[in-house]
Coordinates of C-alpha atoms in Angstrom, one line a residue:
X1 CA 0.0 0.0 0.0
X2 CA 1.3 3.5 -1.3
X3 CA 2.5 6.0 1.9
X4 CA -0.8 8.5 0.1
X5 CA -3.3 6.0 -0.4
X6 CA -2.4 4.8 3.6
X7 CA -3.0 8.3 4.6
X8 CA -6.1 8.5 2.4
X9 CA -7.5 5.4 3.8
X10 CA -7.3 6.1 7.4
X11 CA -8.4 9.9 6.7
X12 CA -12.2 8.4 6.0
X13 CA -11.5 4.9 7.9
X14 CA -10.8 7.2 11.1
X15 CA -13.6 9.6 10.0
X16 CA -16.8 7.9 11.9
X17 CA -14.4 7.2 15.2
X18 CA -13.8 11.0 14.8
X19 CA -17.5 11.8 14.5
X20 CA -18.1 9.8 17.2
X21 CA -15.6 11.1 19.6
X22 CA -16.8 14.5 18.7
X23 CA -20.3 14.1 19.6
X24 CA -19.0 11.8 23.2
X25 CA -17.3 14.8 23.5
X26 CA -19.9 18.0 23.4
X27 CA -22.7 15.6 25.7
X28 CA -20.0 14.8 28.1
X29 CA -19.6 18.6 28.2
X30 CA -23.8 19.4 28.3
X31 CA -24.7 16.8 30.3
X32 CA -21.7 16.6 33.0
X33 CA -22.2 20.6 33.1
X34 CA -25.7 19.8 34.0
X35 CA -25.8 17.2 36.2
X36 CA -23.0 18.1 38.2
X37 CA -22.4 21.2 40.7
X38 CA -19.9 23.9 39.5
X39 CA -17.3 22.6 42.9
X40 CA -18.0 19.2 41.1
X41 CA -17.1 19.5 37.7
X42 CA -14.2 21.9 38.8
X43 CA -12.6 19.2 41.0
X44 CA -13.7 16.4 38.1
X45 CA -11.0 18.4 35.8
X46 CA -8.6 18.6 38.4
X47 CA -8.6 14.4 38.7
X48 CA -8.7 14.5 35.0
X49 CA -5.4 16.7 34.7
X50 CA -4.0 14.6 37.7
X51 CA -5.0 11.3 36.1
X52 CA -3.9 12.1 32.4
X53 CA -0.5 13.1 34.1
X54 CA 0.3 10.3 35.8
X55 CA -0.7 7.9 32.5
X56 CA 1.1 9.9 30.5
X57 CA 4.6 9.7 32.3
X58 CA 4.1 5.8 33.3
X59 CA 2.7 4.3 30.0
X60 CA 3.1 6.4 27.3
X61 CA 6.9 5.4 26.3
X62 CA 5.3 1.8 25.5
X63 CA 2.9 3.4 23.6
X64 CA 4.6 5.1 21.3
X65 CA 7.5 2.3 20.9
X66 CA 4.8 -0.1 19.8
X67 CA 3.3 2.5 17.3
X68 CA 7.3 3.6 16.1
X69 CA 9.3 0.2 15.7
X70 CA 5.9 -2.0 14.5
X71 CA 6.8 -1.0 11.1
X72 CA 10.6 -1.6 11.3
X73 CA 10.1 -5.7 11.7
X74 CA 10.9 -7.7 9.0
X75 CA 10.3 -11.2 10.5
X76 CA 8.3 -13.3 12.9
X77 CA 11.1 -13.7 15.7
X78 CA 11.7 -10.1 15.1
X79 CA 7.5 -9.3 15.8
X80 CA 7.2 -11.9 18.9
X81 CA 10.4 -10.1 20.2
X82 CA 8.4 -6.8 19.8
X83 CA 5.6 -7.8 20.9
X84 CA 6.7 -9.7 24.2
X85 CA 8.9 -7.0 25.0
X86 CA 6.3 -4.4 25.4
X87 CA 3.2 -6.6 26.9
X88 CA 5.4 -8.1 29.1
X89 CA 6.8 -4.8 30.5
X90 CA 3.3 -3.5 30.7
X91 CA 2.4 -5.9 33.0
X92 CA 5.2 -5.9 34.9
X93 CA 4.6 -2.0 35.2
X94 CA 1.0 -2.8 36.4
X95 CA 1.8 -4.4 39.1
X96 CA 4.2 -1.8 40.8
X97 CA 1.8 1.3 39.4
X98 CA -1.4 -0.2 41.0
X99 CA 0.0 -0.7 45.0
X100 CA 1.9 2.2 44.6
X101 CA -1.5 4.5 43.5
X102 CA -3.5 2.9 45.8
X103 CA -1.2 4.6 48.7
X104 CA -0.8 7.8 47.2
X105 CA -4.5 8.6 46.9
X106 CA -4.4 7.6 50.7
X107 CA -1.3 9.6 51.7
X108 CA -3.0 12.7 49.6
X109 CA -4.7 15.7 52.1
X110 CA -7.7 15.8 49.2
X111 CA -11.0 16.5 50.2
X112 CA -12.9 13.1 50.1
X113 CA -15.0 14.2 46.6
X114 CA -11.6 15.0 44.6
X115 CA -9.7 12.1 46.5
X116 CA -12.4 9.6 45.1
X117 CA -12.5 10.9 41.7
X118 CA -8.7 10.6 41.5
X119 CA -8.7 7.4 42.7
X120 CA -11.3 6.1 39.8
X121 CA -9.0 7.9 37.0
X122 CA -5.9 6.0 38.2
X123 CA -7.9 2.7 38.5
X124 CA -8.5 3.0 35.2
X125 CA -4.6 3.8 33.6
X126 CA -3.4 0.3 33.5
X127 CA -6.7 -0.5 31.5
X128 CA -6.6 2.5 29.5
X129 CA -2.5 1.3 29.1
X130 CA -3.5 -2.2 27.6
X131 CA -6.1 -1.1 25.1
X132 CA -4.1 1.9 23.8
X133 CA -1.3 -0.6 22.8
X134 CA -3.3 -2.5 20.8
X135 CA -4.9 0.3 19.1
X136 CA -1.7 1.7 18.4
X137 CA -0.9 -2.0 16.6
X138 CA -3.5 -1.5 14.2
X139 CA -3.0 1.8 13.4
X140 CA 0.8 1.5 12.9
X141 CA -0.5 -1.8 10.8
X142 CA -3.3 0.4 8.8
X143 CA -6.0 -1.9 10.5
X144 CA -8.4 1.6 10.3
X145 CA -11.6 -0.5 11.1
X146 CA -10.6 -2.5 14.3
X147 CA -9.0 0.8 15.3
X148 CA -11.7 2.9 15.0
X149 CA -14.4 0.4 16.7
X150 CA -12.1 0.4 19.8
X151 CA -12.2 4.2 20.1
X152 CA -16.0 4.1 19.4
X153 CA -16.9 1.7 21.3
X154 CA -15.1 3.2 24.6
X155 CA -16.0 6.3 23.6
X156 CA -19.3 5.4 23.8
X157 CA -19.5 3.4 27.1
X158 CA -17.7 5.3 29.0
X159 CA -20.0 8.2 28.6
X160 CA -23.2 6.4 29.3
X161 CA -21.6 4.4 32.0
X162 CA -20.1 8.1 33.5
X163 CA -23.3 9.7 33.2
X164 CA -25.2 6.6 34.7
X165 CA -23.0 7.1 38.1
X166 CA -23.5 10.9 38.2
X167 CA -27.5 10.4 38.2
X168 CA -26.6 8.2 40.7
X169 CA -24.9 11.0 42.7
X170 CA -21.4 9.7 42.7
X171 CA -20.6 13.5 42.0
X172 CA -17.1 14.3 40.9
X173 CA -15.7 10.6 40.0
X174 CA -18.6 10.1 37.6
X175 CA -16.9 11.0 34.3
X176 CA -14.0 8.9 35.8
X177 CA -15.7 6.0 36.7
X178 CA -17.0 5.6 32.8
X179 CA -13.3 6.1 31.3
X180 CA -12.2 3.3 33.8
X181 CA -14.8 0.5 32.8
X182 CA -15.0 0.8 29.4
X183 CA -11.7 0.0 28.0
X184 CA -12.5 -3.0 30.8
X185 CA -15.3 -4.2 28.8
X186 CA -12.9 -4.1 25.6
X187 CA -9.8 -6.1 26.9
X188 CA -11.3 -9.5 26.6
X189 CA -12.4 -8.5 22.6
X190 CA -8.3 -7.3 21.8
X191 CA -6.1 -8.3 24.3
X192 CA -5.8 -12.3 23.6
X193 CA -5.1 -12.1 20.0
X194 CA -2.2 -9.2 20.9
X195 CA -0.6 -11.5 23.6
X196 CA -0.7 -14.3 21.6
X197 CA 1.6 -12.6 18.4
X198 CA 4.4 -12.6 21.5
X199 CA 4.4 -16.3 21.5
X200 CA 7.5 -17.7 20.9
X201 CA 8.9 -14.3 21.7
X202 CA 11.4 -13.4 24.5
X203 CA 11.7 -9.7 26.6
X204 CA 15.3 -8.3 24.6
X205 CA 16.6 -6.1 27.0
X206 CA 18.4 -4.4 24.3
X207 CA 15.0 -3.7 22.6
X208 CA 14.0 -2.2 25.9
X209 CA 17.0 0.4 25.9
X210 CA 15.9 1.4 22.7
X211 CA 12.7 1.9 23.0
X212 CA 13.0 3.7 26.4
X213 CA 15.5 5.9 24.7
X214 CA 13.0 6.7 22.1
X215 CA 10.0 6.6 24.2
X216 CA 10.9 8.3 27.7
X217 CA 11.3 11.9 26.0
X218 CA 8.4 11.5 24.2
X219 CA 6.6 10.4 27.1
X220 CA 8.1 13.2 29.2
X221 CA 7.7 15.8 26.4
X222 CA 3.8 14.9 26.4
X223 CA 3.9 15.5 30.4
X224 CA 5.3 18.7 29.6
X225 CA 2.4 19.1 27.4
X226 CA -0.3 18.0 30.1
X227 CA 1.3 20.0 32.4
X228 CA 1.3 22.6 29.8
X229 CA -2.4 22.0 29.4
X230 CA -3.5 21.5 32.9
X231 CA -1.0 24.1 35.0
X232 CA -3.9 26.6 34.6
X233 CA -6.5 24.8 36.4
X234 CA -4.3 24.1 39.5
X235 CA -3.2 27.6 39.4
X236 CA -7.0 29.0 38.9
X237 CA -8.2 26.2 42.7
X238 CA -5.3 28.0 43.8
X239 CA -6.1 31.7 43.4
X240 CA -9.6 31.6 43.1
X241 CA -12.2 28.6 43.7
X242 CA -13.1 24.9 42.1
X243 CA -15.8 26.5 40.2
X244 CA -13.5 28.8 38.5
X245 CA -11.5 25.5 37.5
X246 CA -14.9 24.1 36.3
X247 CA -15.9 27.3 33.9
X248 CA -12.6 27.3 32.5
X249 CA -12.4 23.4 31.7
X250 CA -16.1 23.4 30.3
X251 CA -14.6 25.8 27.9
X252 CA -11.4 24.3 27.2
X253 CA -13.5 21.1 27.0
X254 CA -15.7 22.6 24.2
X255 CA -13.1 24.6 22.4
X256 CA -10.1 21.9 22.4
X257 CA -11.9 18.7 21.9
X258 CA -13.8 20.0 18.9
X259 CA -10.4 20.5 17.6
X260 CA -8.5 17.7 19.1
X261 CA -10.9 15.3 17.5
X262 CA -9.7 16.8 14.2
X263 CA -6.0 16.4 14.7
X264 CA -6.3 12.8 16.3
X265 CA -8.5 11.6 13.0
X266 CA -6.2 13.2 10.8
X267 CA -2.9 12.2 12.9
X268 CA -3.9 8.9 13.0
X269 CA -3.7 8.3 9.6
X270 CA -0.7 10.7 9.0
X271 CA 1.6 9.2 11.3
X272 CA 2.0 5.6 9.9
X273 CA 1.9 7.0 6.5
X274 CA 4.7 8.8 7.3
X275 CA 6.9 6.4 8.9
X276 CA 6.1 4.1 6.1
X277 CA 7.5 7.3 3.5
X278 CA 10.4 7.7 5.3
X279 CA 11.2 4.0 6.3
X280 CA 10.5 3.0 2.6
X281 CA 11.2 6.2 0.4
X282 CA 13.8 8.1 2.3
X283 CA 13.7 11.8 3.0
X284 CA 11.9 13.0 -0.2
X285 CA 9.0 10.8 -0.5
X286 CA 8.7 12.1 3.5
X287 CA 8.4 15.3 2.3
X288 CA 5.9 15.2 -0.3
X289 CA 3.7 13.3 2.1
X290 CA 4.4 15.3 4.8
X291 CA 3.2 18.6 2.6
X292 CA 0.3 16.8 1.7
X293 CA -0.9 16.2 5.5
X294 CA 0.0 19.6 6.8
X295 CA -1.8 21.4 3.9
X296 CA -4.9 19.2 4.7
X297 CA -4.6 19.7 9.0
X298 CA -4.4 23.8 8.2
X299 CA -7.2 23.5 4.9
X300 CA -9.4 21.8 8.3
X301 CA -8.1 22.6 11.6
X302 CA -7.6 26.8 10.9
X303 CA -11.6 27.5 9.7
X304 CA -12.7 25.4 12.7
X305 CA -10.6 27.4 15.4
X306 CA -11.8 30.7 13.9
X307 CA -15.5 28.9 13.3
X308 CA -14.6 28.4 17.3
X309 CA -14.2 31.9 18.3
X310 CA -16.6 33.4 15.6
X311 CA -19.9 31.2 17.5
X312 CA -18.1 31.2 21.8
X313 CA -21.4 33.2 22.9
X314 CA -24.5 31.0 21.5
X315 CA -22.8 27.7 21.6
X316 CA -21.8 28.4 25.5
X317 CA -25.4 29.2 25.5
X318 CA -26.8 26.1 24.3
X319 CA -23.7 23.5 25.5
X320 CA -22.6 24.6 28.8
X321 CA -24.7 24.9 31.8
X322 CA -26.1 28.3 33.4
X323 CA -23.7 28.3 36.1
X324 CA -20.6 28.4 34.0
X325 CA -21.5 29.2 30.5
X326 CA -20.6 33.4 31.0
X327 CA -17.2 32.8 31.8
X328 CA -17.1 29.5 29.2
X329 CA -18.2 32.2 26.4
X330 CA -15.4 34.6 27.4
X331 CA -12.1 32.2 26.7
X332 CA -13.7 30.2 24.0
X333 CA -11.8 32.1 21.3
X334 CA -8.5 32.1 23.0
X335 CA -8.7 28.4 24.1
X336 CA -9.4 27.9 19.9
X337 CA -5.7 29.0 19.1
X338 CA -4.4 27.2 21.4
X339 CA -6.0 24.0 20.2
X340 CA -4.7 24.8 16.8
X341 CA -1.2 26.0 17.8
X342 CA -1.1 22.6 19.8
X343 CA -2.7 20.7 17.4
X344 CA -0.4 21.7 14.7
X345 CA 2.8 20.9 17.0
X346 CA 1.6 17.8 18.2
X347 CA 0.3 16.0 14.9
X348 CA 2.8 17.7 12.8
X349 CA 5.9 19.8 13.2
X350 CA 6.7 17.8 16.7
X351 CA 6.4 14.7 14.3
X352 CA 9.8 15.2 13.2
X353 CA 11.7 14.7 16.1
X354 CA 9.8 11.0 16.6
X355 CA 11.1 10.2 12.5
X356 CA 14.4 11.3 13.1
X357 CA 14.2 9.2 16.2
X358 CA 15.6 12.1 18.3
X359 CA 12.7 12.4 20.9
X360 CA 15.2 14.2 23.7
X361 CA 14.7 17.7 21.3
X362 CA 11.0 17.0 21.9
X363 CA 11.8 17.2 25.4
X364 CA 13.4 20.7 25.4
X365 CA 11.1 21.9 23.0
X366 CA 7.9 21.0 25.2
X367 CA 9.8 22.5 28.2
X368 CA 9.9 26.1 27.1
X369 CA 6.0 26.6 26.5
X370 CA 5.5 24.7 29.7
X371 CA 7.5 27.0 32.1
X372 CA 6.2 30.0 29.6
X373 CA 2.8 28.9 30.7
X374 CA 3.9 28.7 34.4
X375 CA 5.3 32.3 34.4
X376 CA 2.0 33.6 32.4
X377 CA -0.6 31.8 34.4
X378 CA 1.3 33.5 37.9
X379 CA 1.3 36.7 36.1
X380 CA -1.9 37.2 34.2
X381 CA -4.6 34.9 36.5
X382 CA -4.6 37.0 39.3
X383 CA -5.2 39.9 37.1
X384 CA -7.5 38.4 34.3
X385 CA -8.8 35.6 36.3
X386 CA -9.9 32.8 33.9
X387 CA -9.5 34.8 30.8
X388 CA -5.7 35.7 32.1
X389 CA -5.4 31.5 32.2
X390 CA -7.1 31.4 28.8
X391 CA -4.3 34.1 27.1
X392 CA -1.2 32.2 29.2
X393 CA -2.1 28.8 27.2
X394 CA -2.7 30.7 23.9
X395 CA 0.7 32.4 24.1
X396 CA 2.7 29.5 25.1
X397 CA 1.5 27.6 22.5
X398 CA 2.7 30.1 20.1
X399 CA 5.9 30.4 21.8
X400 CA 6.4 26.1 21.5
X401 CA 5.5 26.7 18.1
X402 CA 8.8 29.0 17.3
X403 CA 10.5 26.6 19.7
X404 CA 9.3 23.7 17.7
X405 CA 10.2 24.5 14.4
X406 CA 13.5 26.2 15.1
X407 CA 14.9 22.9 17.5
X408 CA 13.3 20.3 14.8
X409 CA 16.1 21.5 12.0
X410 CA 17.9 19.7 14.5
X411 CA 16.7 16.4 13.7
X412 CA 14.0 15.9 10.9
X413 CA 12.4 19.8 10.0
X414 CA 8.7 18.9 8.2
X415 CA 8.4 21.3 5.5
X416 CA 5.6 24.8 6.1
X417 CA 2.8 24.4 3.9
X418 CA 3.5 28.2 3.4
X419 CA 0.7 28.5 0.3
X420 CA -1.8 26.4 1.7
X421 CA -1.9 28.6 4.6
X422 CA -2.0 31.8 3.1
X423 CA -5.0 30.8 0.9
X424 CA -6.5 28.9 3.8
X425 CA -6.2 32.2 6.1
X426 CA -8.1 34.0 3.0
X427 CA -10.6 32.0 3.3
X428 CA -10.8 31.8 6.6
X429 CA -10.7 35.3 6.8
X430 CA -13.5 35.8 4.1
X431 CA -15.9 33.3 6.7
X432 CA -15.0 35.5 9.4
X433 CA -16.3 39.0 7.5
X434 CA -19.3 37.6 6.7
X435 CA -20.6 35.8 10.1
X436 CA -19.7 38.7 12.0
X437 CA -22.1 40.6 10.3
X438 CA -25.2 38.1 11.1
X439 CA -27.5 39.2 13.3
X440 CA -27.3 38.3 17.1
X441 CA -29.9 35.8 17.2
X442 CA -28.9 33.7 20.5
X443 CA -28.5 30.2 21.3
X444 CA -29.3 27.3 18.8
X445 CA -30.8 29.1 16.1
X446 CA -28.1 31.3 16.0
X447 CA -25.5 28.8 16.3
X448 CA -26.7 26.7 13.5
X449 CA -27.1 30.1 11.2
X450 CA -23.5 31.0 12.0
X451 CA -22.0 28.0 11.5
X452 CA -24.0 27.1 8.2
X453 CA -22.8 30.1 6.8
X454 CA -19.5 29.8 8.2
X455 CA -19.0 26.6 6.4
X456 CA -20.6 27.8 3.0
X457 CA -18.4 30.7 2.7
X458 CA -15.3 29.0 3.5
X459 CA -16.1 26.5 1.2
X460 CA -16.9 28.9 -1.5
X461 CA -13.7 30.9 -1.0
X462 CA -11.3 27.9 -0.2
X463 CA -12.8 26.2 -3.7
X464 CA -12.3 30.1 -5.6
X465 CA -8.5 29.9 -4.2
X466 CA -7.8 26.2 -4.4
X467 CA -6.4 26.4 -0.4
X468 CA -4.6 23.5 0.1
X469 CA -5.2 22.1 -3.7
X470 CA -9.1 21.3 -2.4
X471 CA -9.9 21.9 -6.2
X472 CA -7.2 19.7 -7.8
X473 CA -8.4 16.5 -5.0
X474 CA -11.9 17.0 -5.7
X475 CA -11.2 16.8 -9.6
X476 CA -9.6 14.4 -9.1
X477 CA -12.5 12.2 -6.7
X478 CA -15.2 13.4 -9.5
X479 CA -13.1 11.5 -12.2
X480 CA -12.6 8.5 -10.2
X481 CA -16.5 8.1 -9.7
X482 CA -16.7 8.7 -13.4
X483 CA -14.6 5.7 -14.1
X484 CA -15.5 3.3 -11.5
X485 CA -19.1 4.3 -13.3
X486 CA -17.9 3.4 -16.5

């Protein structure tokens, strides 16, 4: 299978998953808003944050060797190797992470609502762990469909099963509870048929070295990032009050998942394509596929984070509880750049540094935004309040941006799509002229107005410019239907 047609096929494999996750995400958002009190939902995203940390720096190294190295074996001892030296690590990790958790949460002075909800979202890591390695199997192995009914079908459960405990009146841990069991309910469905593709193989201790020296800077790089992500909520308990932490996370929630699903469906295809260009074509087949992918993340990603900020009043309105949804409307727009800026580092320019195998200049580029953020957030927040935390993640995003792309010369420097995001801004910038001048007519009516004719005027304009060669790909889809009618 070509590097293109790989990213091609997991662009529209990937697509329901995406849809999928997108929609999980905005009910987690109305109905978690909803059915739990501001102190609630302010100390759920505090567990969250703590929870996503702690994964993050324990697991995610085996992660992301499975997904890197998959594609590097050339025979069966060389696969069972792989494979036994990951699973078997895992486990072994397990069994230290759990004991240890377990007398943390005890040992933390938490109030018994956050202390509960923490516990649930480290309960569910090790689960979460197991899963996440299969899926990143079959992506690196462009199984799109078994990938993408994993993600849907925790996506899915985990909701339901979340919101099922907060009717209950489990409170804060609800959301936490769900994303524990329903990876649960998935192991017995992936987890056999992985183990068994170790049989035969042995733990190579050598294999480990290198995939902790690969995989420990990105893992640490990506706790740079959470920590990048997060350090504004424990700053906003600390100056001010859970609910501020809840306002500001309902709005990060709404702004960066709707963009975050974007970059995950489109990163998951690009990133095995990608490997499979460089492994297999060398550096210029990398970098015509690599153009390709970061014109299509700017032709999608841009219009969406200036959609975003274009409709923050009347979808706070109609998304976000009463309680929360004034100060949600407020840093919608700056929480949009951010998700772009980190979207486009994350799935794209930071990419580099994993296909030159250099992931320590990851780790020093994710450093400076994070400490930027850290010295904003002290600065601004008790200034600004939540909309001082808002600008702090906005400009240190733009700051790892310059960071990224200066450090990544150091290792493998993906190519600006400088044209497609000129025209794309054009267009983008034509959408924003013309919603802003729509009238002001609140909640869902007005949502679905602005973002109709958001979408038609972007359209229209990127179509007129060709942003991103839309025009040239959609000739060249109208042709194929012709033939494959003929």
């Amino acid at each position: 299978m070509s590097e293109k047609r790989m990213f091609w096929r997991g662009v529209w494999g990937y697509l329901p998953a995406q849809i999928v996750q997108g929609v999980v995400g905005f009910l987690t958002i109305v109905v978690f808003t909803r059915l739990l009190s501001p102190d609630d939902f302010g100390h759920y995203a505090l567990a969250f944050s703590v929870t996503t940390l702690v994964h993050t720096a324990t697991f995610t190294w085996l992660e992301a060797s499975m997904a890197r190295f998959w594609a590097a074996e050339r025979t069966p001892e060389g696969l069972a190797a792989h494979f036994a030296s990951l699973y078997r690590t895992s486990f072994a990790l397990i069994a230290v992470f759990i004991p240890v958790a377990a007398v943390a949460v005890w040992l933390l002075p938490l109030t018994p609502g956050l202390k509960l909800a923490v516990a649930f979202g480290l309960a569910g890591a090790p689960v979460r762990n197991l899963a996440k390695l299969a899926q990143e199997r079959y992506r690196a192995a462009g199984e799109v469909s078994r990938a993408a009914a994993v993600d849907m079908g925790v996506a899915i459960l985990g909701f339901l099963v979340g919101a099922g405990f907060a009717l209950a009146g489990a409170g804060a841990a609800s959301p936490l509870v769900g994303l524990a069991i329903a990876p649960l309910f998935a192991l017995p469905f992936i987890l056999p048929g992985e183990v068994r593709q170790s049989k035969g193989g042995t733990v190579d201790r050598e294999r480990l070295k290198a995939y902790a020296a690969y995989g420990y800077p990105i893992a640490a790089s990506l706790t740079l990032a959470v920590v990048l992500a997060s350090t504004d909520r424990f700053l906003l308990a600390a100056f001010m009050d859970a609910a501020a932490v809840g306002a500001y996370h309902a709005s990060y929630s709404l702004a960066n998942r709707t963009l975050d699903v974007m970059f995950i469906w489109l990163g998951a295809a690009g990133a095995p394509a990608m490997v499979m260009a460089l492994e297999r074509g060398g550096r210029e087949a990398l970098r015509q596929t690599a153009l390709e992918q970061g014109s299509t993340l700017i032709l999608i990603g841009l219009p969406a984070a200036v959609g975003l900020a274009l409709v923050a009043r009347p979808m706070a309105e109609l998304m976000i509880g009463e309680n929360l949804r004034a100060a949600a409307a407020l840093v919608t727009p700056w929480i949009a750049a951010s998700a772009f800026l980190s979207g486009m580092i994350a799935y794209y320019f930071g990419f580099g540094f994993t296909l030159g195998k250099k992931t320590a200049l990851l780790l020093v580029t994710m450093a400076i935004p994070a400490v930027s953020n850290v010295v904003l957030n002290l600065i601004l927040i008790p200034r600004l309040g939540v909309v001082g935390a808002a600008v702090s993640t906005a400009a240190s995003f733009a700051i790892g941006l310059v960071a990224c792309l200066v450090i990544s010369r150091r290792a493998i420097a993906l190519p600006i799509p400088w044209e497609s995001l000129i025209r794309c801004g054009l267009a983008a910038g034509a959408m924003a002229l013309v919603v802003v001048r729509l009238p002001p007519l609140g909640g869902f009516v007005e949502l679905l107005v602005d973002a109709g004719v958001g979408a038609l005027v972007y359209a229209a304009a990127a179509l007129t410019l060709n942003a991103a060669g839309v025009r040239d790909v959609l000739k060249r889809l109208i042709a194929s239907g012709r033939s494959v009618a003929a």
